[in-house]
Each structure stands twice: as C-alpha cells, then as structure tokens.
Amino acid sequence: MQQLADSNNIMLDLETMGTGSDAAIIAIGAVRFDTSVKDSFYKVVDLQSSLDCGLSMSSDAILWWLKQEDKARQAITAEGVPLRNALLDFSKWVGEDALIWGNGATFDNVILANAYEKSAIERPWHYSANRCYRTLKSFYPNVAFEHVGVAHNALDDAQSQAIHLIKILKCMWGS
Ligand SMILES: [Mg+2]
C-alpha cells in the first residue's frame, strides 16, 4: 500500500443536472485518502452560476432528481456558492500532483475539467492523473460496497467510494 501513501489521491463526486460533458454542476464532493480517508471538500454550487458559465441541464436529470430521497434533494437546494468560487477553492484544496478518481471514464473528471475550461480557470490536475474508480471496481465484484450517509450526497458518495476503493486496492496489493 506504499503506492497510496506516496501519492495525493482524491476521490471526486459531482452532483449534476445532466450526464453529458457539459452538465451543470450543483455540488462538488471530494475526499483525500491513502489507506484511510484523510480530509474532505464539499461545496453546493449555485445552479444559475453553472448555467451562466455555459453548462447545461437536461429534463432527464430533473426527473431523476425528483425521484431521489428528500435528504439528497435538500442537500442540493441549500444555498450554493458561485461555480467560479467553488472551482478556485477546489484547486486550493487539491494541492500538488493530485490523482483524481471519478466514478466513470466520462463522468466526474470530464465534467469538472469542462467546467474549469468554460470558467477559464486552470484545471488543478494533469490529464494523465485521471483515474477511473468505476473501471477498477468492475474487476473486483466480490469486494462489497457499503454506502455511508445519504446516497447522491456528493460528499457521502465520495467518502463511500474512497472506502470501497481502498478495500479493492488492499485486495490488489495486499494490506
Ligand atoms: Mg453522487
């Protein structure tokens, strides 16, 4: 597990109003981890600020959110910060040489990178530091996933995914 201790691993989870690369962001959750979860980042993002930046929302996503639990919906309707502020704060928090893990090769990392580009803010990670948790977990279906907190809360999702990924990496590398 030395590989984990030697790198700046971040598990990212976005809540969005779409699934395309230009999806409007409504919450950014992330945790830093090595062999356990270390610290966390969470911002609810003002939806209008995401739209003003050129990101888009889809009717499918709106209908999907209407079907989710109250606690998950309440989290995204809390007062949000402008997207630009959230991105700048995320950059500061991420720090140097981060490996960014997202759930899907075309989801969290791509959407956040696109938001940085549309906001004309430098993305705080190198493209070669993109990591796909969804791919890795598909190779280890026997490692149980346990959700902590509220499903579709960006911070709870990021934390649950990081804990699961650590279990998978322990299986791969030995604990
Ligand atoms: Mg989520």
XYZ file of N, CA, C and O and ligand atoms in Angstrom:
701
model
N 0.828 -1.215 0.000
C 0.000 0.000 0.000
C 0.861 1.264 0.000
O 0.351 2.362 0.146
N 2.175 1.063 -0.166
C 3.075 2.217 -0.180
C 2.693 3.181 -1.314
O 2.800 4.401 -1.177
N 2.188 2.585 -2.426
C 1.798 3.425 -3.575
C 0.796 4.494 -3.149
O 0.826 5.614 -3.650
N -0.112 4.124 -2.224
C -1.133 5.083 -1.778
C -0.533 6.156 -0.883
O -0.850 7.335 -1.008
N 0.341 5.737 0.004
C 0.942 6.687 0.942
C 1.804 7.715 0.203
O 1.965 8.843 0.667
N 2.332 7.309 -0.960
C 3.248 8.184 -1.690
C 2.556 9.124 -2.664
O 3.223 9.864 -3.386
N 1.227 9.070 -2.748
C 0.566 9.936 -3.743
C -0.623 10.668 -3.125
O -1.137 10.288 -2.078
N -0.999 11.737 -3.814
C -2.087 12.607 -3.370
C -3.368 12.149 -4.067
O -3.695 12.621 -5.152
N -4.058 11.185 -3.453
C -5.257 10.596 -4.076
C -6.519 11.328 -3.644
O -6.768 11.489 -2.447
N -7.321 11.692 -4.641
C -8.576 12.390 -4.384
C -9.713 11.602 -5.037
O -9.645 11.296 -6.229
N -10.745 11.284 -4.254
C -11.966 10.714 -4.842
C -12.951 11.861 -5.019
O -13.259 12.576 -4.058
N -13.424 12.027 -6.257
C -14.302 13.143 -6.612
C -15.706 12.623 -6.887
O -15.879 11.578 -7.515
N -16.704 13.356 -6.411
C -18.077 13.024 -6.793
C -18.840 14.320 -7.038
O -18.863 15.212 -6.189
N -19.434 14.406 -8.218
C -20.228 15.591 -8.563
C -21.696 15.230 -8.539
O -22.074 14.113 -8.906
N -22.513 16.172 -8.131
C -23.941 16.072 -8.417
C -24.195 17.090 -9.521
O -23.674 18.208 -9.482
N -24.962 16.651 -10.520
C -25.125 17.461 -11.723
C -26.583 17.489 -12.175
O -27.415 16.717 -11.686
N -26.832 18.331 -13.138
C -28.163 18.409 -13.751
C -28.120 17.857 -15.170
O -28.829 18.339 -16.054
N -27.257 16.860 -15.383
C -27.159 16.222 -16.691
C -26.083 15.157 -16.633
O -25.428 14.984 -15.590
N -25.889 14.444 -17.740
C -24.843 13.408 -17.752
C -23.836 13.629 -18.875
O -22.885 12.871 -19.010
N -24.027 14.675 -19.682
C -23.063 14.977 -20.738
C -21.851 15.690 -20.156
O -21.836 16.070 -18.979
N -20.846 15.884 -21.009
C -19.609 16.507 -20.522
C -19.823 17.974 -20.130
O -19.021 18.552 -19.407
N -20.939 18.554 -20.598
C -21.208 19.970 -20.267
C -22.301 20.096 -19.197
O -22.952 21.131 -19.075
N -22.490 19.033 -18.409
C -23.558 19.043 -17.396
C -23.339 20.143 -16.364
O -22.205 20.389 -15.933
N -24.435 20.790 -15.975
C -24.378 21.825 -14.940
C -24.093 21.171 -13.597
O -24.747 20.195 -13.212
N -23.129 21.721 -12.880
C -22.720 21.166 -11.583
C -23.539 21.822 -10.480
O -23.686 23.053 -10.434
N -24.051 20.988 -9.557
C -24.798 21.544 -8.424
C -24.143 21.217 -7.077
O -24.491 21.805 -6.065
N -23.218 20.265 -7.062
C -22.448 20.007 -5.824
C -21.142 19.318 -6.186
O -21.086 18.504 -7.117
N -20.097 19.690 -5.447
C -18.782 19.049 -5.607
C -18.415 18.449 -4.251
O -18.347 19.163 -3.251
N -18.214 17.141 -4.242
C -17.749 16.462 -3.025
C -16.447 15.748 -3.337
O -16.269 15.242 -4.459
N -15.539 15.720 -2.397
C -14.268 15.020 -2.630
C -13.649 14.670 -1.290
O -13.861 15.374 -0.294
N -12.901 13.574 -1.279
C -12.108 13.244 -0.089
C -10.692 12.904 -0.534
O -10.474 12.385 -1.628
N -9.737 13.238 0.334
C -8.357 12.826 0.113
C -8.145 11.544 0.926
O -8.650 11.423 2.048
N -7.424 10.588 0.328
C -7.240 9.318 1.039
C -5.884 8.713 0.737
O -5.273 8.995 -0.306
N -5.423 7.909 1.709
C -4.337 6.961 1.400
C -4.862 5.601 1.846
O -5.702 5.051 1.144
N -4.414 5.093 2.989
C -5.011 3.824 3.433
C -6.284 4.059 4.232
O -6.936 3.122 4.679
N -6.624 5.335 4.441
C -7.911 5.712 5.030
C -8.266 7.104 4.503
O -7.437 7.763 3.869
N -9.501 7.521 4.787
C -9.921 8.835 4.326
C -9.291 9.896 5.229
O -9.316 9.764 6.453
N -8.709 10.925 4.650
C -7.998 11.944 5.419
C -8.839 13.212 5.615
O -9.343 13.457 6.670
N -8.988 13.994 4.568
C -9.804 15.201 4.724
C -10.772 15.331 3.558
O -10.711 14.544 2.605
N -11.665 16.304 3.670
C -12.736 16.348 2.682
C -13.005 17.766 2.193
O -12.606 18.755 2.822
N -13.711 17.812 1.056
C -14.098 19.081 0.420
C -15.559 18.942 0.014
O -15.956 17.911 -0.546
N -16.352 19.964 0.308
C -17.760 19.900 -0.102
C -18.289 21.299 -0.368
O -18.157 22.184 0.475
N -18.839 21.493 -1.534
C -19.486 22.769 -1.868
C -20.772 22.483 -2.631
O -20.767 21.719 -3.605
N -21.841 23.113 -2.197
C -23.048 23.160 -3.027
C -22.826 24.327 -3.978
O -22.338 25.389 -3.567
N -23.137 24.108 -5.256
C -22.889 25.126 -6.285
C -24.219 25.728 -6.741
O -25.192 24.992 -6.975
N -24.244 27.023 -6.845
C -25.440 27.718 -7.332
C -25.709 27.299 -8.791
O -24.850 27.497 -9.666
N -26.877 26.703 -9.021
C -27.187 26.169 -10.355
C -27.117 27.262 -11.423
O -26.576 27.056 -12.508
N -27.667 28.450 -11.110
C -27.690 29.510 -12.126
C -26.261 29.885 -12.553
O -26.004 30.159 -13.727
N -25.333 29.848 -11.594
C -23.943 30.204 -11.943
C -23.337 29.164 -12.881
O -22.511 29.486 -13.732
N -23.752 27.901 -12.738
C -23.289 26.859 -13.669
C -23.864 27.104 -15.070
O -23.176 26.957 -16.076
N -25.140 27.484 -15.116
C -25.781 27.738 -16.418
C -25.173 28.978 -17.078
O -24.908 28.998 -18.285
N -24.898 30.003 -16.257
C -24.324 31.252 -16.790
C -22.947 31.010 -17.415
O -22.509 31.747 -18.286
N -22.306 29.972 -16.926
C -20.955 29.655 -17.401
C -20.995 28.839 -18.693
O -19.965 28.516 -19.275
N -22.217 28.467 -19.139
C -22.350 27.733 -20.402
C -22.595 26.243 -20.218
O -22.598 25.490 -21.190
N -22.785 25.821 -18.967
C -23.097 24.403 -18.726
C -24.609 24.211 -18.910
O -25.365 25.180 -18.886
N -25.034 22.966 -19.075
C -26.450 22.781 -19.422
C -27.141 21.746 -18.537
O -26.492 20.910 -17.908
N -28.458 21.828 -18.516
C -29.221 20.851 -17.745
C -30.171 20.097 -18.670
O -30.554 20.595 -19.729
N -30.524 18.881 -18.254
C -31.397 18.068 -19.097
C -32.675 17.714 -18.341
O -32.669 17.612 -17.107
N -33.754 17.512 -19.108
C -35.029 17.152 -18.481
C -34.917 15.803 -17.776
O -35.490 15.591 -16.710
N -34.141 14.888 -18.336
C -33.965 13.569 -17.702
C -33.387 13.716 -16.300
O -33.807 13.027 -15.368
N -32.409 14.614 -16.174
C -31.761 14.792 -14.868
C -32.738 15.398 -13.865
O -32.762 15.007 -12.698
N -33.553 16.334 -14.321
C -34.533 16.952 -13.413
C -35.514 15.889 -12.914
O -35.793 15.778 -11.726
N -35.994 15.058 -13.836
C -36.934 13.996 -13.452
C -36.264 12.992 -12.519
O -36.870 12.511 -11.567
N -34.988 12.706 -12.774
C -34.241 11.766 -11.921
C -34.149 12.327 -10.496
O -34.416 11.624 -9.534
N -33.827 13.616 -10.383
C -33.712 14.222 -9.047
C -35.047 14.212 -8.306
O -35.092 14.032 -7.093
N -36.137 14.375 -9.046
C -37.451 14.381 -8.393
C -37.761 13.038 -7.742
O -38.562 12.964 -6.817
N -37.089 11.993 -8.228
C -37.352 10.645 -7.678
C -36.414 10.286 -6.536
O -36.526 9.195 -5.975
N -35.449 11.145 -6.227
C -34.482 10.792 -5.175
C -35.023 11.146 -3.790
O -36.012 11.858 -3.653
N -34.307 10.624 -2.779
C -34.747 10.828 -1.393
C -34.707 12.304 -1.007
O -33.875 13.066 -1.499
N -35.583 12.666 -0.068
C -35.655 14.059 0.394
C -34.297 14.597 0.837
O -33.925 15.710 0.496
N -33.551 13.773 1.605
C -32.278 14.257 2.143
C -31.301 14.615 1.024
O -30.544 15.576 1.140
N -31.296 13.840 -0.047
C -30.396 14.116 -1.171
C -30.842 15.393 -1.884
O -30.022 16.240 -2.265
N -32.155 15.562 -2.046
C -32.674 16.754 -2.744
C -32.481 18.006 -1.912
O -32.150 19.069 -2.432
N -32.648 17.856 -0.573
C -32.458 19.022 0.301
C -31.017 19.534 0.209
O -30.769 20.730 0.232
N -30.066 18.591 0.108
C -28.648 18.999 0.076
C -28.360 19.885 -1.123
O -27.619 20.860 -1.018
N -28.965 19.562 -2.271
C -28.642 20.350 -3.472
C -29.467 21.635 -3.573
O -29.185 22.474 -4.414
N -30.486 21.762 -2.716
C -31.251 23.005 -2.752
C -30.789 23.974 -1.663
O -31.333 25.067 -1.527
N -29.774 23.576 -0.899
C -29.172 24.506 0.071
C -28.530 25.648 -0.722
O -28.254 25.505 -1.919
N -28.314 26.760 -0.056
C -27.732 27.916 -0.766
C -26.336 27.561 -1.281
O -25.493 27.083 -0.512
N -26.121 27.771 -2.564
C -24.841 27.386 -3.161
C -23.913 28.569 -3.372
O -24.336 29.716 -3.315
N -22.659 28.249 -3.618
C -21.677 29.294 -3.946
C -21.566 29.360 -5.468
O -21.870 28.387 -6.165
N -21.112 30.498 -6.015
C -20.914 30.562 -7.466
C -19.899 29.496 -7.925
O -18.940 29.208 -7.200
N -20.153 28.927 -9.093
C -19.282 27.864 -9.610
C -17.818 28.286 -9.585
O -16.943 27.515 -9.183
N -17.564 29.512 -10.003
C -16.183 30.014 -10.085
C -15.477 29.917 -8.715
O -14.344 29.457 -8.627
N -16.175 30.330 -7.657
C -15.589 30.263 -6.308
C -15.336 28.814 -5.900
O -14.308 28.506 -5.295
N -16.292 27.949 -6.235
C -16.136 26.533 -5.878
C -14.907 25.942 -6.567
O -14.141 25.184 -5.963
N -14.709 26.311 -7.836
C -13.564 25.762 -8.587
C -12.243 26.278 -8.014
O -11.281 25.513 -7.862
N -12.204 27.563 -7.695
C -10.976 28.129 -7.123
C -10.655 27.490 -5.775
O -9.502 27.148 -5.485
N -11.694 27.301 -4.953
C -11.492 26.662 -3.642
C -11.049 25.202 -3.806
O -10.201 24.715 -3.060
N -11.641 24.522 -4.783
C -11.261 23.128 -5.024
C -9.790 23.048 -5.435
O -9.041 22.183 -4.947
N -9.366 23.958 -6.302
C -7.960 23.965 -6.748
C -7.018 24.107 -5.568
O -6.003 23.412 -5.479
N -7.352 25.022 -4.665
C -6.507 25.249 -3.482
C -6.453 23.987 -2.628
O -5.406 23.587 -2.144
N -7.596 23.377 -2.431
C -7.693 22.197 -1.563
C -6.957 20.998 -2.164
O -6.291 20.240 -1.445
N -7.067 20.829 -3.495
C -6.478 19.657 -4.163
C -4.957 19.623 -3.984
O -4.384 18.568 -3.720
N -4.334 20.787 -4.139
C -2.880 20.839 -3.969
C -2.133 20.278 -5.173
O -2.673 20.195 -6.276
N -0.892 19.866 -4.920
C 0.024 19.476 -5.998
C -0.104 17.991 -6.355
O -0.364 17.164 -5.492
N 0.139 17.711 -7.615
C 0.311 16.325 -8.098
C -0.805 15.380 -7.666
O -0.553 14.248 -7.244
N -2.032 15.849 -7.777
C -3.159 15.013 -7.350
C -3.497 13.970 -8.413
O -3.399 14.226 -9.610
N -3.890 12.792 -7.933
C -4.523 11.788 -8.788
C -6.020 11.922 -8.513
O -6.451 11.852 -7.362
N -6.813 12.151 -9.567
C -8.243 12.388 -9.379
C -9.034 11.165 -9.830
O -9.016 10.808 -11.007
N -9.716 10.553 -8.862
C -10.534 9.370 -9.132
C -11.995 9.796 -9.287
O -12.534 10.480 -8.416
N -12.623 9.372 -10.381
C -14.041 9.653 -10.594
C -14.780 8.350 -10.865
O -14.164 7.326 -11.175
N -16.108 8.408 -10.757
C -16.911 7.210 -10.980
C -17.380 7.173 -12.427
O -18.494 7.577 -12.747
N -16.491 6.698 -13.303
C -16.818 6.620 -14.731
C -15.804 7.388 -15.553
O -15.398 8.487 -15.185
N -15.408 6.783 -16.668
C -14.369 7.391 -17.510
C -14.842 8.688 -18.160
O -14.022 9.493 -18.617
N -16.158 8.889 -18.229
C -16.654 10.084 -18.908
C -17.494 10.962 -17.988
O -18.211 11.842 -18.471
N -17.442 10.705 -16.678
C -18.329 11.494 -15.821
C -17.584 12.564 -15.007
O -17.195 13.587 -15.558
N -17.393 12.330 -13.705
C -16.949 13.412 -12.806
C -15.742 14.214 -13.327
O -15.780 15.448 -13.369
N -14.676 13.490 -13.703
C -13.447 14.187 -14.094
C -13.657 15.037 -15.348
O -13.156 16.158 -15.439
N -14.395 14.465 -16.302
C -14.600 15.160 -17.583
C -15.489 16.392 -17.381
O -15.211 17.470 -17.919
N -16.538 16.232 -16.585
C -17.472 17.341 -16.346
C -16.763 18.464 -15.579
O -16.895 19.653 -15.918
N -15.969 18.088 -14.580
C -15.276 19.131 -13.806
C -14.210 19.818 -14.667
O -14.066 21.045 -14.619
N -13.498 19.038 -15.478
C -12.485 19.631 -16.368
C -13.152 20.618 -17.323
O -12.619 21.708 -17.592
N -14.330 20.248 -17.816
C -15.067 21.128 -18.731
C -15.503 22.416 -18.035
O -15.416 23.508 -18.614
N -15.914 22.293 -16.766
C -16.319 23.482 -16.004
C -15.116 24.424 -15.812
O -15.258 25.645 -15.916
N -13.963 23.849 -15.550
C -12.747 24.680 -15.439
C -12.480 25.403 -16.749
O -12.175 26.602 -16.772
N -12.599 24.655 -17.851
C -12.305 25.260 -19.156
C -13.274 26.401 -19.459
O -12.877 27.486 -19.864
N -14.572 26.147 -19.224
C -15.591 27.190 -19.503
C -15.398 28.399 -18.604
O -15.782 29.515 -18.971
N -14.848 28.179 -17.401
C -14.638 29.291 -16.471
C -13.282 29.960 -16.681
O -12.939 30.895 -15.946
N -12.511 29.447 -17.650
C -11.160 29.989 -17.934
C -10.282 29.964 -16.679
O -9.550 30.907 -16.391
N -10.391 28.860 -15.923
C -9.534 28.649 -14.748
C -8.709 27.389 -15.024
O -9.247 26.393 -15.544
N -7.438 27.457 -14.672
C -6.573 26.302 -14.937
C -7.007 25.108 -14.086
O -7.219 25.237 -12.882
N -7.117 23.949 -14.744
C -7.505 22.714 -14.055
C -6.358 22.279 -13.140
O -5.205 22.261 -13.578
N -6.651 21.916 -11.876
C -5.556 21.659 -10.941
C -4.953 20.254 -11.014
O -4.260 19.849 -10.087
N -5.245 19.511 -12.058
C -4.598 18.203 -12.206
C -4.258 17.989 -13.673
O -4.882 18.545 -14.566
N -3.222 17.173 -13.877
C -2.753 16.860 -15.223
C -3.680 15.808 -15.834
O -4.191 14.945 -15.105
N -3.868 15.857 -17.154
C -4.802 14.887 -17.765
C -4.374 13.443 -17.495
O -5.202 12.539 -17.377
N -3.073 13.222 -17.349
C -2.584 11.861 -17.117
C -2.852 11.396 -15.679
O -2.596 10.243 -15.340
N -3.372 12.290 -14.844
C -3.691 11.941 -13.454
C -5.158 11.560 -13.286
O -5.629 11.380 -12.168
N -5.897 11.434 -14.406
C -7.281 10.966 -14.325
C -7.303 9.480 -13.986
O -6.586 8.679 -14.605
N -8.120 9.098 -13.010
C -8.241 7.701 -12.588
C -9.721 7.332 -12.554
O -10.553 8.136 -12.124
N -10.031 6.100 -13.010
C -11.431 5.686 -13.083
C -11.746 4.599 -12.058
O -11.357 3.431 -12.228
N -12.459 4.991 -11.026
C -12.891 4.050 -9.979
C -13.877 3.026 -10.549
O -13.849 1.851 -10.208
N -14.749 3.437 -11.455
C -15.766 2.525 -11.995
C -15.116 1.352 -12.739
O -15.577 0.213 -12.655
N -14.059 1.642 -13.468
C -13.355 0.577 -14.199
C -12.748 -0.420 -13.219
O -12.926 -1.632 -13.348
N -12.044 0.136 -12.227
C -11.350 -0.743 -11.281
C -12.340 -1.614 -10.502
O -12.128 -2.812 -10.331
N -13.445 -1.009 -10.057
C -14.384 -1.802 -9.238
C -15.042 -2.916 -10.062
O -15.429 -3.945 -9.512
N -15.131 -2.718 -11.376
C -15.746 -3.764 -12.208
C -14.894 -5.030 -12.231
O -15.393 -6.118 -12.514
N -13.595 -4.878 -11.944
C -12.711 -6.053 -11.917
C -12.797 -6.802 -10.588
O -12.262 -7.889 -10.453
N -13.415 -6.168 -9.591
C -13.471 -6.761 -8.237
C -14.914 -6.802 -7.704
O -15.218 -6.209 -6.676
N -15.794 -7.524 -8.414
C -17.208 -7.523 -7.998
C -17.430 -8.157 -6.627
O -18.475 -7.946 -6.018
N -16.445 -8.918 -6.150
C -16.635 -9.577 -4.848
C -16.270 -8.696 -3.664
O -16.518 -9.075 -2.517
N -15.677 -7.530 -3.928
C -15.377 -6.614 -2.824
C -16.630 -5.778 -2.569
O -17.054 -5.007 -3.437
N -17.233 -5.971 -1.382
C -18.536 -5.357 -1.105
C -18.447 -3.833 -1.009
O -17.490 -3.293 -0.446
N -19.448 -3.181 -1.567
C -19.577 -1.721 -1.463
C -20.609 -1.422 -0.386
O -21.706 -1.971 -0.395
N -20.231 -0.540 0.539
C -21.188 -0.147 1.577
C -21.313 1.368 1.541
O -20.291 2.071 1.642
N -22.546 1.854 1.366
C -22.709 3.307 1.312
C -22.810 3.881 2.716
O -23.562 3.381 3.530
N -22.010 4.938 2.964
C -22.148 5.637 4.246
C -22.891 6.946 3.988
O -22.665 7.612 2.975
N -23.809 7.307 4.882
C -24.547 8.561 4.736
C -25.647 8.463 3.696
O -26.240 7.402 3.505
N -25.885 9.569 3.017
C -27.023 9.697 2.097
C -26.566 9.455 0.656
O -25.610 10.085 0.194
N -27.252 8.534 -0.036
C -26.929 8.279 -1.442
C -27.219 9.525 -2.268
O -28.251 10.181 -2.082
N -26.318 9.876 -3.147
C -26.392 11.044 -4.030
C -26.154 12.366 -3.293
O -26.483 13.435 -3.811
N -25.565 12.262 -2.103
C -24.954 13.449 -1.500
C -23.486 13.366 -1.929
O -22.828 12.337 -1.717
N -22.974 14.430 -2.552
C -21.651 14.357 -3.192
C -20.546 13.964 -2.209
O -19.659 13.170 -2.556
N -20.602 14.479 -0.991
C -19.551 14.153 -0.030
C -19.684 12.715 0.469
O -18.687 11.981 0.544
N -20.907 12.297 0.772
C -21.122 10.925 1.247
C -20.761 9.921 0.150
O -20.178 8.863 0.422
N -21.100 10.242 -1.097
C -20.748 9.357 -2.220
C -19.230 9.257 -2.355
O -18.678 8.164 -2.520
N -18.549 10.405 -2.288
C -17.081 10.403 -2.443
C -16.434 9.575 -1.336
O -15.527 8.772 -1.587
N -16.946 9.751 -0.122
C -16.373 9.005 1.001
C -16.629 7.501 0.856
O -15.726 6.684 1.041
N -17.853 7.139 0.494
C -18.199 5.716 0.332
C -17.336 5.083 -0.760
O -16.857 3.952 -0.620
N -17.158 5.816 -1.857
C -16.376 5.283 -2.976
C -14.901 5.149 -2.597
O -14.250 4.174 -2.981
N -14.381 6.109 -1.833
C -12.975 6.034 -1.423
C -12.745 4.826 -0.512
O -11.768 4.090 -0.674
N -13.670 4.609 0.426
C -13.534 3.465 1.343
C -13.549 2.154 0.543
O -12.761 1.246 0.779
N -14.441 2.094 -0.450
C -14.528 0.899 -1.298
C -13.245 0.710 -2.118
O -12.704 -0.390 -2.219
N -12.757 1.807 -2.674
C -11.537 1.733 -3.491
C -10.341 1.268 -2.648
O -9.527 0.464 -3.111
N -10.244 1.757 -1.420
C -9.142 1.336 -0.542
C -9.212 -0.178 -0.330
O -8.202 -0.881 -0.398
N -10.447 -0.691 -0.117
C -10.624 -2.148 0.055
C -10.156 -2.897 -1.199
O -9.508 -3.934 -1.113
N -10.514 -2.358 -2.366
C -10.130 -3.003 -3.636
C -8.607 -2.995 -3.790
O -7.998 -4.009 -4.150
N -7.987 -1.864 -3.474
C -6.530 -1.761 -3.631
C -5.818 -2.686 -2.645
O -4.755 -3.237 -2.972
N -6.407 -2.868 -1.462
C -5.817 -3.811 -0.495
C -5.860 -5.232 -1.072
O -4.941 -6.008 -0.885
N -6.947 -5.536 -1.777
C -7.064 -6.835 -2.439
C -6.002 -6.990 -3.520
O -5.391 -8.046 -3.680
N -5.777 -5.918 -4.268
C -4.812 -5.960 -5.387
C -3.385 -6.081 -4.898
O -2.585 -6.816 -5.456
N -3.088 -5.256 -3.888
C -1.689 -5.107 -3.487
C -1.356 -5.836 -2.203
O -0.187 -5.930 -1.824
N -2.367 -6.306 -1.489
C -2.144 -6.900 -0.166
C -2.128 -5.782 0.864
O -1.692 -4.673 0.564
N -2.660 -6.060 2.059
C -2.787 -4.973 3.038
C -1.549 -4.856 3.923
O -0.716 -5.709 3.955
Mg -23.010 11.328 -6.303
